[in-house]
Coordinates of C-alpha atoms and ligand atoms in Angstrom, one line a residue:
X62 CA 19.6 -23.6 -4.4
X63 CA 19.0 -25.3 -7.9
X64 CA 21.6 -24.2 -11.0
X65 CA 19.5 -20.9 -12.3
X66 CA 18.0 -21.1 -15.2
X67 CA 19.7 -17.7 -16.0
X68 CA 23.0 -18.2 -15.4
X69 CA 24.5 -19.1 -18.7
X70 CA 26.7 -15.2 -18.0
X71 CA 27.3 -15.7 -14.4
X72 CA 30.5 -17.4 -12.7
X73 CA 29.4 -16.7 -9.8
X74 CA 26.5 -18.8 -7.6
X75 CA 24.0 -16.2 -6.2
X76 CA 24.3 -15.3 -2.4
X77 CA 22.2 -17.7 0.2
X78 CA 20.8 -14.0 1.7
X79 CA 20.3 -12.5 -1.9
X80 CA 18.5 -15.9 -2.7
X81 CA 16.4 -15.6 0.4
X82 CA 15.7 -11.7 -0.1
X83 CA 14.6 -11.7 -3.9
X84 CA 12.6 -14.8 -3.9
X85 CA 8.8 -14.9 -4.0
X86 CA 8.0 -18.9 -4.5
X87 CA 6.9 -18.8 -1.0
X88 CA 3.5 -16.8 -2.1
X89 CA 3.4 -17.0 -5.6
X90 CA 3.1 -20.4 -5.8
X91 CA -0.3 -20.7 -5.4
X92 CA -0.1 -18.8 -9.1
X93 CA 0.6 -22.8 -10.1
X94 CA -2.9 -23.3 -11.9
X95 CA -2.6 -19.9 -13.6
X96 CA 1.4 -20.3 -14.8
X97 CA 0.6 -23.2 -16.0
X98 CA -3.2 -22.8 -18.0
X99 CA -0.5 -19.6 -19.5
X100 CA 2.0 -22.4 -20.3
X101 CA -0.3 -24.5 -21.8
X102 CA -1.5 -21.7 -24.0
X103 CA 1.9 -20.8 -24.9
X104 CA 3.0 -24.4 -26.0
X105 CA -0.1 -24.4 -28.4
X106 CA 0.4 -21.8 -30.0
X107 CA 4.2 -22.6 -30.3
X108 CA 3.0 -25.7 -32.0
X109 CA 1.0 -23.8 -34.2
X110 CA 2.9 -21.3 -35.2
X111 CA 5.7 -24.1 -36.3
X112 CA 8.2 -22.7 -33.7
X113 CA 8.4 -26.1 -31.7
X114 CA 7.1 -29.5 -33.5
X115 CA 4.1 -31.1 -32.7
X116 CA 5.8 -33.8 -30.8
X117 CA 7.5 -31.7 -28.7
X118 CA 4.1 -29.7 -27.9
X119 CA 2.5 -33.1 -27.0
X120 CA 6.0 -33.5 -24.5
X121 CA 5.6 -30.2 -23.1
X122 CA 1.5 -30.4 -22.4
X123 CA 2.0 -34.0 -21.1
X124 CA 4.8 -32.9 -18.7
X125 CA 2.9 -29.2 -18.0
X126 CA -0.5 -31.4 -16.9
X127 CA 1.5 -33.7 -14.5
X128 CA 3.6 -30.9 -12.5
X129 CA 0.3 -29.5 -12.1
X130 CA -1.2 -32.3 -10.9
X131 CA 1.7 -32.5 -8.4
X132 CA 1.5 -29.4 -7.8
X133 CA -2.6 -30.0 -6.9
X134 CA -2.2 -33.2 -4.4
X135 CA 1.0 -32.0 -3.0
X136 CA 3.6 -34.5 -3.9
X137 CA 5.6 -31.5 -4.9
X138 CA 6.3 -29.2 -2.9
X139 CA 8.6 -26.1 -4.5
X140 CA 9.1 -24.2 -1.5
X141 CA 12.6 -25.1 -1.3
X142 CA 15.3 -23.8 -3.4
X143 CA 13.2 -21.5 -6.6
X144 CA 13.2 -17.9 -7.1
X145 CA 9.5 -18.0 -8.1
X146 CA 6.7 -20.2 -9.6
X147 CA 7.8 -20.2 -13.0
X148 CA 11.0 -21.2 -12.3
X149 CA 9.5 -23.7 -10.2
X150 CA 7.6 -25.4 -13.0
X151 CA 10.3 -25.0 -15.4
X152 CA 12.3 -27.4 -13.7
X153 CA 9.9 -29.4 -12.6
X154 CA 8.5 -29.8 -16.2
X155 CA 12.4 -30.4 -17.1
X156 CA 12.7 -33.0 -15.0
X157 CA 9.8 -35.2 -17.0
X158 CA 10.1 -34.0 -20.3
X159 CA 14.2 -33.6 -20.5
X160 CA 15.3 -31.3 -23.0
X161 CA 12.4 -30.4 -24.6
X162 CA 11.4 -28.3 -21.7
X163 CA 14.1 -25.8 -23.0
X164 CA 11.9 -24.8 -25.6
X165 CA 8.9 -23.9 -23.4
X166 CA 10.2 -20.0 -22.9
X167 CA 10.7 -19.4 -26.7
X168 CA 9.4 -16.1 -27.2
X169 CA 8.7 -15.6 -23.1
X170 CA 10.1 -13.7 -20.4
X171 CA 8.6 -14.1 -17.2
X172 CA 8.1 -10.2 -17.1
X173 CA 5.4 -10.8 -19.5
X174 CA 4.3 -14.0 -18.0
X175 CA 4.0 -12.9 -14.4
X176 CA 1.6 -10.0 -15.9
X177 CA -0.3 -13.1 -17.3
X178 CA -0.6 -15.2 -14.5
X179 CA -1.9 -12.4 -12.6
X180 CA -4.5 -11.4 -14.8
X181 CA -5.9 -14.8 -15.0
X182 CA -5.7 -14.3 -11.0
X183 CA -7.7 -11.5 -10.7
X184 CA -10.2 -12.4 -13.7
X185 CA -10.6 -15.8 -11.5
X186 CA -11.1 -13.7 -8.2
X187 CA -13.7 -11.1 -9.4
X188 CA -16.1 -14.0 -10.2
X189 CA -15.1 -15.7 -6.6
X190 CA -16.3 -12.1 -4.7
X191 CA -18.6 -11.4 -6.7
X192 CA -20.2 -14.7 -6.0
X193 CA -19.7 -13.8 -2.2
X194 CA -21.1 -10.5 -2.3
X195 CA -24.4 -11.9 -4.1
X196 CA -24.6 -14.5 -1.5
X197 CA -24.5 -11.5 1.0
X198 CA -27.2 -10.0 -1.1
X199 CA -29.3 -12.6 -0.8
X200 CA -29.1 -12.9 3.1
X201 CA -29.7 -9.1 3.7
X202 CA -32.4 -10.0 1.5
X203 CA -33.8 -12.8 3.1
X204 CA -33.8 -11.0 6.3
X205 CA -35.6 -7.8 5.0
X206 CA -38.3 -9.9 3.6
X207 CA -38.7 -11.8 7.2
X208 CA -39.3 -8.3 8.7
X209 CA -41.1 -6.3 5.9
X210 CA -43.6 -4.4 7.8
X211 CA -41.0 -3.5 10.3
X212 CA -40.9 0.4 11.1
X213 CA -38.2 1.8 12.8
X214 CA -36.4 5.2 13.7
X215 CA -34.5 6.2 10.4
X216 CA -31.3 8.3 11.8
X217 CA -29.4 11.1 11.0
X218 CA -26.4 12.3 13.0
X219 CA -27.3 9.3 14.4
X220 CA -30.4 11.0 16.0
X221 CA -34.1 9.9 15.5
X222 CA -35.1 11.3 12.0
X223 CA -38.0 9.8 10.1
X224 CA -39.6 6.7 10.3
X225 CA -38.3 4.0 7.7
X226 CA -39.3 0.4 6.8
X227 CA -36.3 -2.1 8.5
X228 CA -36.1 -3.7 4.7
X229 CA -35.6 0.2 3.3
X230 CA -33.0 0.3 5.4
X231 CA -31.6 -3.2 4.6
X232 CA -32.0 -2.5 0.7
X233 CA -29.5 0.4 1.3
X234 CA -26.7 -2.1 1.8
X235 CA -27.7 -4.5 -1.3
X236 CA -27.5 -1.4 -3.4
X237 CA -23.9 -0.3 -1.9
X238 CA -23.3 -4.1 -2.4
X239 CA -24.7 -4.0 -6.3
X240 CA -22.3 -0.9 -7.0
X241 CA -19.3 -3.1 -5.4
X242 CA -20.3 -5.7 -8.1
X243 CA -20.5 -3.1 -10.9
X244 CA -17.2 -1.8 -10.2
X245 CA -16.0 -5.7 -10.3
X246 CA -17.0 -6.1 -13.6
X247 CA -15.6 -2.5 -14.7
X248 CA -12.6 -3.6 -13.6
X249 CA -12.4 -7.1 -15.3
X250 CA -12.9 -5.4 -18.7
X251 CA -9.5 -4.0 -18.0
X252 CA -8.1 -7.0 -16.4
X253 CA -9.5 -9.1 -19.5
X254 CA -6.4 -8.0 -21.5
X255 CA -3.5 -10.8 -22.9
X256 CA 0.6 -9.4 -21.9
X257 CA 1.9 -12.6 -23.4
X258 CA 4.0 -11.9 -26.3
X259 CA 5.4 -8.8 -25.0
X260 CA 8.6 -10.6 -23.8
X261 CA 10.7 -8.6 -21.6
X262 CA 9.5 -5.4 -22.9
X263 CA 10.2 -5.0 -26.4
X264 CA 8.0 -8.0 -28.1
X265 CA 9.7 -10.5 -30.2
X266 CA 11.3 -11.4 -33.7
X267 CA 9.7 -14.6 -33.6
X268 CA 6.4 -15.1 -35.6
X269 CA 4.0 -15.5 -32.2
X270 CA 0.3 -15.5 -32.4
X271 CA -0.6 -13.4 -29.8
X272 CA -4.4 -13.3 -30.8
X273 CA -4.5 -17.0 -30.7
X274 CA -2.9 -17.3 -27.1
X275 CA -5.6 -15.1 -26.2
X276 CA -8.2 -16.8 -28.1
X277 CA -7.8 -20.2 -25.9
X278 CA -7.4 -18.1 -22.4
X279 CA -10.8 -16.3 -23.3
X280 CA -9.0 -12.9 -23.5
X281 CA -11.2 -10.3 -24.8
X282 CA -8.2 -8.2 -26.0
X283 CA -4.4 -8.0 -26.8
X284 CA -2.4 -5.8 -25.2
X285 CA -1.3 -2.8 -27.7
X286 CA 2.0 -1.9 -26.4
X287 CA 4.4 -4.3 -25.4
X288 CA 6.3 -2.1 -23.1
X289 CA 2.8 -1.3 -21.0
X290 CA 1.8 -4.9 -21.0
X291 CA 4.7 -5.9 -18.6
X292 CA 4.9 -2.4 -16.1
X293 CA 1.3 -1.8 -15.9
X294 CA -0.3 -2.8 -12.8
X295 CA -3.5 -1.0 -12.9
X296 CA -5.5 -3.7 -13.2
X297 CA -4.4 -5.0 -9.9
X298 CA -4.6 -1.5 -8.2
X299 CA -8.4 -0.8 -9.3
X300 CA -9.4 -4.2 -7.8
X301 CA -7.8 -3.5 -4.5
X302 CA -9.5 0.0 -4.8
X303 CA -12.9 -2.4 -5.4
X304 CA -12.0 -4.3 -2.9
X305 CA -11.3 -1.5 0.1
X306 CA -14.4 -0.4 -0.8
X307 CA -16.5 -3.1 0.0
X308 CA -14.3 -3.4 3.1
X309 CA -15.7 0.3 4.1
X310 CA -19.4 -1.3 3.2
X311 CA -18.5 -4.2 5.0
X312 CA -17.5 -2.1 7.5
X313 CA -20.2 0.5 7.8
X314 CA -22.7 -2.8 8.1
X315 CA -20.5 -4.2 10.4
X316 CA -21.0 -1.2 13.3
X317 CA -24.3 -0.9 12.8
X318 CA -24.7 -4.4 13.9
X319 CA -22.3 -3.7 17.2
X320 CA -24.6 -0.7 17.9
X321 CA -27.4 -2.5 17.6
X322 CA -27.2 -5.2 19.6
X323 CA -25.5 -2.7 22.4
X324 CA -27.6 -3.2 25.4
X325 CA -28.5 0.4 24.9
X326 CA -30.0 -0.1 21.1
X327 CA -31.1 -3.7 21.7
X328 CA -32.9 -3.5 18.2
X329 CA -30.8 -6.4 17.3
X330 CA -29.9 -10.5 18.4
X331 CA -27.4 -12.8 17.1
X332 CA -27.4 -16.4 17.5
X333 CA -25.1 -17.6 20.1
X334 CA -23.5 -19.7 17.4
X335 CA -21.9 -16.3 16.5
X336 CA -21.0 -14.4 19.7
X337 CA -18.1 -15.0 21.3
X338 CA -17.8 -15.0 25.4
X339 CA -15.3 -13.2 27.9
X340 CA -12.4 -15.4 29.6
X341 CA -13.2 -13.0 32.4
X342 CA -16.8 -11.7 32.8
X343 CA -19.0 -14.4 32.6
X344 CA -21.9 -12.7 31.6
X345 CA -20.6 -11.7 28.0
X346 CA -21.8 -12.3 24.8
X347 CA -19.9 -10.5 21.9
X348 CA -20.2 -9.4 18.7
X349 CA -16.9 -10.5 17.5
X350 CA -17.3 -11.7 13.7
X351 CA -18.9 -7.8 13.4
X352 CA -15.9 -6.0 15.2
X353 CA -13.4 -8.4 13.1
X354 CA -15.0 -7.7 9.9
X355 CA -14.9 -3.9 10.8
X356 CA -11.4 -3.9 11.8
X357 CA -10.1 -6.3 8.9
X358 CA -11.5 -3.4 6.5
X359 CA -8.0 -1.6 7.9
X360 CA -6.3 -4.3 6.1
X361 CA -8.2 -3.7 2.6
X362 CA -7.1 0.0 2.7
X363 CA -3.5 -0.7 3.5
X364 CA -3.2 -3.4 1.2
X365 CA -4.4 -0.5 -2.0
X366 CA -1.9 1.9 -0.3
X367 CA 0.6 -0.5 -0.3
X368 CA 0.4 -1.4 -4.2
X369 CA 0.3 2.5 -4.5
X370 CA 2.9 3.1 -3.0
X371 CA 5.1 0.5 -4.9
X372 CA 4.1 1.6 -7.9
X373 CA 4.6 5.3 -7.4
X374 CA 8.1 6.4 -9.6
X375 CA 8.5 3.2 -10.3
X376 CA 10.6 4.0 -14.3
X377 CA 8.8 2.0 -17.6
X378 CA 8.8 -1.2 -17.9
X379 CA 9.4 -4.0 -15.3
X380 CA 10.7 -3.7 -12.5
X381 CA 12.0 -5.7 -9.8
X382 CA 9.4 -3.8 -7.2
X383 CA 6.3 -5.3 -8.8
X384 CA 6.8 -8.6 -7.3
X385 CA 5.5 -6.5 -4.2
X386 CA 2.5 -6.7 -6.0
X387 CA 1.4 -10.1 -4.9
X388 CA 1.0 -10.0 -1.3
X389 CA -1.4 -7.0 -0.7
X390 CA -3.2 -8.7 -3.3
X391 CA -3.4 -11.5 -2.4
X392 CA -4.0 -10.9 1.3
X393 CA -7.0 -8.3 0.1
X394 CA -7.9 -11.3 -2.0
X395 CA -8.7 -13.8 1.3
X396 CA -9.8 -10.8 3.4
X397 CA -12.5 -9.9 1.3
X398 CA -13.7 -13.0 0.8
X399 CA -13.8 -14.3 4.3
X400 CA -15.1 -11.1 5.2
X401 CA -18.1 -11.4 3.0
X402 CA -18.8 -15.0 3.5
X403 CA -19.3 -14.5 7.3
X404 CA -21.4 -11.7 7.0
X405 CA -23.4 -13.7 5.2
X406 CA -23.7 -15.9 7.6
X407 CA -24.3 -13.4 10.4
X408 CA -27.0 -11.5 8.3
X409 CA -28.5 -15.2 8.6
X410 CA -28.3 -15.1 12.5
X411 CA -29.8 -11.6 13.1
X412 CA -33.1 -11.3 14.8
X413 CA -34.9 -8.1 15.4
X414 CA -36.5 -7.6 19.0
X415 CA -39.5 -5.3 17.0
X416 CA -41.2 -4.6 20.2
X417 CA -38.1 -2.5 21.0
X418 CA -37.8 -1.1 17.4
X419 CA -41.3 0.0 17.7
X420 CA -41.1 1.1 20.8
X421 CA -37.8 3.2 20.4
X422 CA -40.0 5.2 18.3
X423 CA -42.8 6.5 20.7
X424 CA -42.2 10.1 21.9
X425 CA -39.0 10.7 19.2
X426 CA -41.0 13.8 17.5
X427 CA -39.8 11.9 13.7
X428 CA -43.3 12.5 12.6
X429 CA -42.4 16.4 12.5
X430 CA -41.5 16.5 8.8
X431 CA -44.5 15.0 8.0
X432 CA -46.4 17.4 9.6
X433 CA -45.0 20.3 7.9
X434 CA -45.5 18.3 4.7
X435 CA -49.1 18.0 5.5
X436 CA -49.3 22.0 6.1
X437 CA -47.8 22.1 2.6
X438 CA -50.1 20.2 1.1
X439 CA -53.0 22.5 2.4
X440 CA -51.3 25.3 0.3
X441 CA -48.8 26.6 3.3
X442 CA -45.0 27.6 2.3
X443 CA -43.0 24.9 3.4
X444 CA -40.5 27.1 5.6
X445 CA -44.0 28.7 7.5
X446 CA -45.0 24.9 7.9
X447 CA -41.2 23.9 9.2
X448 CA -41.6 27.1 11.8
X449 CA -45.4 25.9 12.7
X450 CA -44.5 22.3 13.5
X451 CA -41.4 23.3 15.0
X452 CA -43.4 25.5 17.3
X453 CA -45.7 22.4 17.8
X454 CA -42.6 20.4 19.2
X455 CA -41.3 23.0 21.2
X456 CA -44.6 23.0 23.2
X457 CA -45.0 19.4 23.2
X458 CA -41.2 19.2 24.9
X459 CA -42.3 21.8 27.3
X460 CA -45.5 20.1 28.4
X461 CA -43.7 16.5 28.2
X462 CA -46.3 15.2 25.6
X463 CA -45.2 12.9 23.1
X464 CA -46.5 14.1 19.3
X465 CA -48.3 10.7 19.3
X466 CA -50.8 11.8 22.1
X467 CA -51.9 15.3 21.4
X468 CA -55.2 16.5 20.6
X469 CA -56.8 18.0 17.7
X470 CA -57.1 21.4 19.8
X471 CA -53.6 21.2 20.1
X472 CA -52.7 21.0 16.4
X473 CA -55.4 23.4 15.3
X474 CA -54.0 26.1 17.8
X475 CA -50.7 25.4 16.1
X476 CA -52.1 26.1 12.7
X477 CA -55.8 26.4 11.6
X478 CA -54.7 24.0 8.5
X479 CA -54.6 21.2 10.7
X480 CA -57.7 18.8 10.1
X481 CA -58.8 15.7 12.3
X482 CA -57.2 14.0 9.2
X483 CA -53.9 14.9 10.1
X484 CA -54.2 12.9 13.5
X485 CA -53.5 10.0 11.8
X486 CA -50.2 11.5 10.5
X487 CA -49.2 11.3 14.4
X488 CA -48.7 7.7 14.3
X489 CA -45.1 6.6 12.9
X490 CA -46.5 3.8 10.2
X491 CA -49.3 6.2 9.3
X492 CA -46.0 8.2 8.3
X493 CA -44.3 5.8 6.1
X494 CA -47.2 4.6 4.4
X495 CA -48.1 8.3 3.2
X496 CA -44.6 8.2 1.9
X497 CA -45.2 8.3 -2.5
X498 CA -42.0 9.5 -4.2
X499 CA -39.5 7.1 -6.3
X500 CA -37.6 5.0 -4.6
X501 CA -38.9 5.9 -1.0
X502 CA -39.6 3.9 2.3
X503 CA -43.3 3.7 1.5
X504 CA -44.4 0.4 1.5
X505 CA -45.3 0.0 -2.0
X506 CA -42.2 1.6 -2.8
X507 CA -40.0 -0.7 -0.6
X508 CA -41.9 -3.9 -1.3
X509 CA -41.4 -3.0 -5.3
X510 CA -37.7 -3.3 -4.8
X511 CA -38.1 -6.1 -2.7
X512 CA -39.7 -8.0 -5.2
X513 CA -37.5 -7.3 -7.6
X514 CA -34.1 -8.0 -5.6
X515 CA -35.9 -11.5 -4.6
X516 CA -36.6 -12.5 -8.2
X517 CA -32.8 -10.6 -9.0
X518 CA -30.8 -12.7 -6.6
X519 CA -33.0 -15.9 -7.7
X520 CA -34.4 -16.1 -3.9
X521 CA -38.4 -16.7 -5.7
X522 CA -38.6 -18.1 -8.9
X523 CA -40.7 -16.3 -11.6
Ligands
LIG672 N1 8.7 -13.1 -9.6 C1 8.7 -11.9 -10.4 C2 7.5 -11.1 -10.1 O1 6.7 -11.5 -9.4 C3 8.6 -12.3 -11.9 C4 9.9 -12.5 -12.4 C5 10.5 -11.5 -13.2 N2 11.8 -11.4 -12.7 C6 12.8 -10.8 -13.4 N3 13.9 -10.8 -12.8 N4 12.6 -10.2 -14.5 O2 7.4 -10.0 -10.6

């Protein structure tokens, strides 16, 4: 272990275990890019503020820019050796600059600087998922518009309940998707805040420019209270929050694909390219990337309950325990990502089998409710027209007939309302075109939205 940087009131060398316990360089290195854009920042406005000459800033960015180059291609490697990142660079950048890279942590702790680096983290990683989740978007998309006129059973209680387009259906998971993406950027408004400046936890007696660091990071505030800035950790707790949450989307999606492609729903196909076989039955072909995204969502919720749970009476300001910070974050951080990515790529892969969507339908009674609609229409209370119809399907399960068949006589002795109009009602798409309310699954409802999420996600120009 390399002579710490700290030890000017210690005549003692650290414990090898204590070493091992408390350092972090083994994750937070790949902080590198973000220590050092901070450091860079810093040096500036050192310069500026006439606490360090010009010459020296010109040492200090010089030196900064090649231990992140190294840092980059690999031809240093800090694992061994450093209690974190910043120590890490520290002595790197002392090692090509000499002395001069004592005056780097003027007016710094790493307290404040760690609350830096991982704000420029997460401000980086919002924009990354977000980018995933739109390409999602524009995959569920894609597929929705391939199978437009598709009707299928809608479900509640995962029972047949009302006919729905496939892309209605499909356009529910872009909105949960869209609200994931608002909650991104609610949560970068808070993340977009600058700690540097606040020191350890009491700011500093030197004349900093705290606006100006922020200035050249693109910081659209300065943190008010200098004891906050270093112990708060919301920021990184709202994004995991984000982030389970589109693991439980992800999720949700990712069963309904396993049920569907289930021998017994067979609504659904995935390329081979994405199944996975059985090293014993030789007959199988799984949904894996489905189940895998479904269970990884486990991960997402323990990584937020894990920064909870750090955080929870943890005393004003830093603290040791927010170095804990990093991993669930980071780990959420990859999860999500490759979770949406190859989602993506399965929504990309999915085929529906519409003779079995259409044909799951026959017989299901899911035209009931438009029935009793139809009743209300002809000036009939809508509970009288829910007992009527309900009468009607009671008879029709009796004398095994699906609604789809029946004759006029047999409507008409269920209710001298009915009209040789409302046979038509009896067939599911008849059904889904009547739909006319807001943001229904009528077809002129559902190809609206489509439309616009097509010219939204930049899948049609114009
Ligand atoms: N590695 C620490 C963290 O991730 C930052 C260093 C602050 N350490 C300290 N002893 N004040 O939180």
């Amino acid at each position: 272990m390399k002579k710490k940087l700290w030890a000017g009131r210690f005549d003692k060398a650290m414990a090898k275990e204590v070493e091992r316990f408390t350092a972090s360089i083994s994750f937070d290195k790949r902080l590198f890019r973000y220590d050092i854009e901070g450091s860079l920042a810093h040096v500036a406005m050192l310069a500026r503020s006439g606490l360090i000459s010009k010459a020296d800033a010109t040492a200090l960015r010089r030196g900064l820019k090649k231990v992140r180059d190294e840092l980059a291609n690999g031809t240093y490697k800090p694992d061994a050796g450093y209690e974190d990142i910043h120590m890490a660079v520290e002595s790197r950048l002392k090692k090509h600059v000499g002395p001069v890279a004592d005056k780097l942590h003027t007016a710094r702790s790493r307290n404040d600087q760690v609350a830096l680096d991982t704000r420029l983290f997460v401000r980086g990683e919002i924009g990354e998922i977000d980018g995933g989740i739109n390409a999602l978007q524009r995959a569920i998309v894609r597929c929705a518009w391939r199978y437009r006129d598709l009707v299928m059973p809608g479900f509640t209680h995962l029972q047949h309940a009302q006919p729905v387009l496939f892309a209605h259906h499909c356009l529910a998971y872009v909105e949960m998707l869209q609200r994931d993406r608002e909650r991104l950027s609610d949560c970068y408004r808070r993340a977009d805040c600058m700690p540097l400046g606040a020191g350890a936890l009491a700011g500093s007696t030197l004349p900093i420019d705290r606006r100006y660091v922020a200035g050249l990071l693109g910081f659209k505030t300065v943190s008010r209270n200098s004891i906050d800035a270093v112990s708060d950790r919301d920021f990184i707790v709202e994004f995991l929050a984000a982030i389970a949450l589109i693991g439980i989307h992800l999720s949700r999606m990712a069963e309904e694909i396993v049920l569907w492609v289930s021998r017994e729903f067979s609504y659904m196909e995935i390329d081979l390219s994405y199944l996975s076989g059985s090293s014993l039955m030789p007959q199988k072909a799984n949904p894996d990337v489905a189940e895998l995204v479904r269970g990884k969502s486990g991960r997402l919720m323990g990584d937020l309950v894990a920064l909870l749970t750090v955080l929870k009476g943890v005393p004003l300001a830093y603290n040791r325990d927010f170095q804990e910070d990093k991993e669930p974050l980071f780990d959420a951080v990859d999860t999500v990502r490759g979770c949406l990515a190859i989602m993506a790529g399965l929504w990309g892969r999915i085929g529906m089998r519409r003779n079995v969507v259409e044909k799951a339908l026959w017989g299901d009674y899911s035209q009931a409710t438009d029935l009793a609609e139809y009743l209300v229409a002809r000036g009939c209370p809508f509970r009288k027209a829910h007992e009527i119809v309900g009468k009607l399907v009671k008879r029709c399960i009796r004398e095994r007939m699906a609604l789809e068949e029946i004759t006029l006589d047999v409507l008409r002795a269920a209710s001298d309302k009915f009209d040789s109009d409302a046979l038509s009602i009896l067939q599911h798409h008849t059904g889904v075109k009547r739909k006319r309310s807001l943001g229904s699954t009528s077809p002129r409802e559902v190809m609206k939205e489509l439309r616009s999420w097509r010219k939204k996600l930049g899948l049609v120009t114009a």
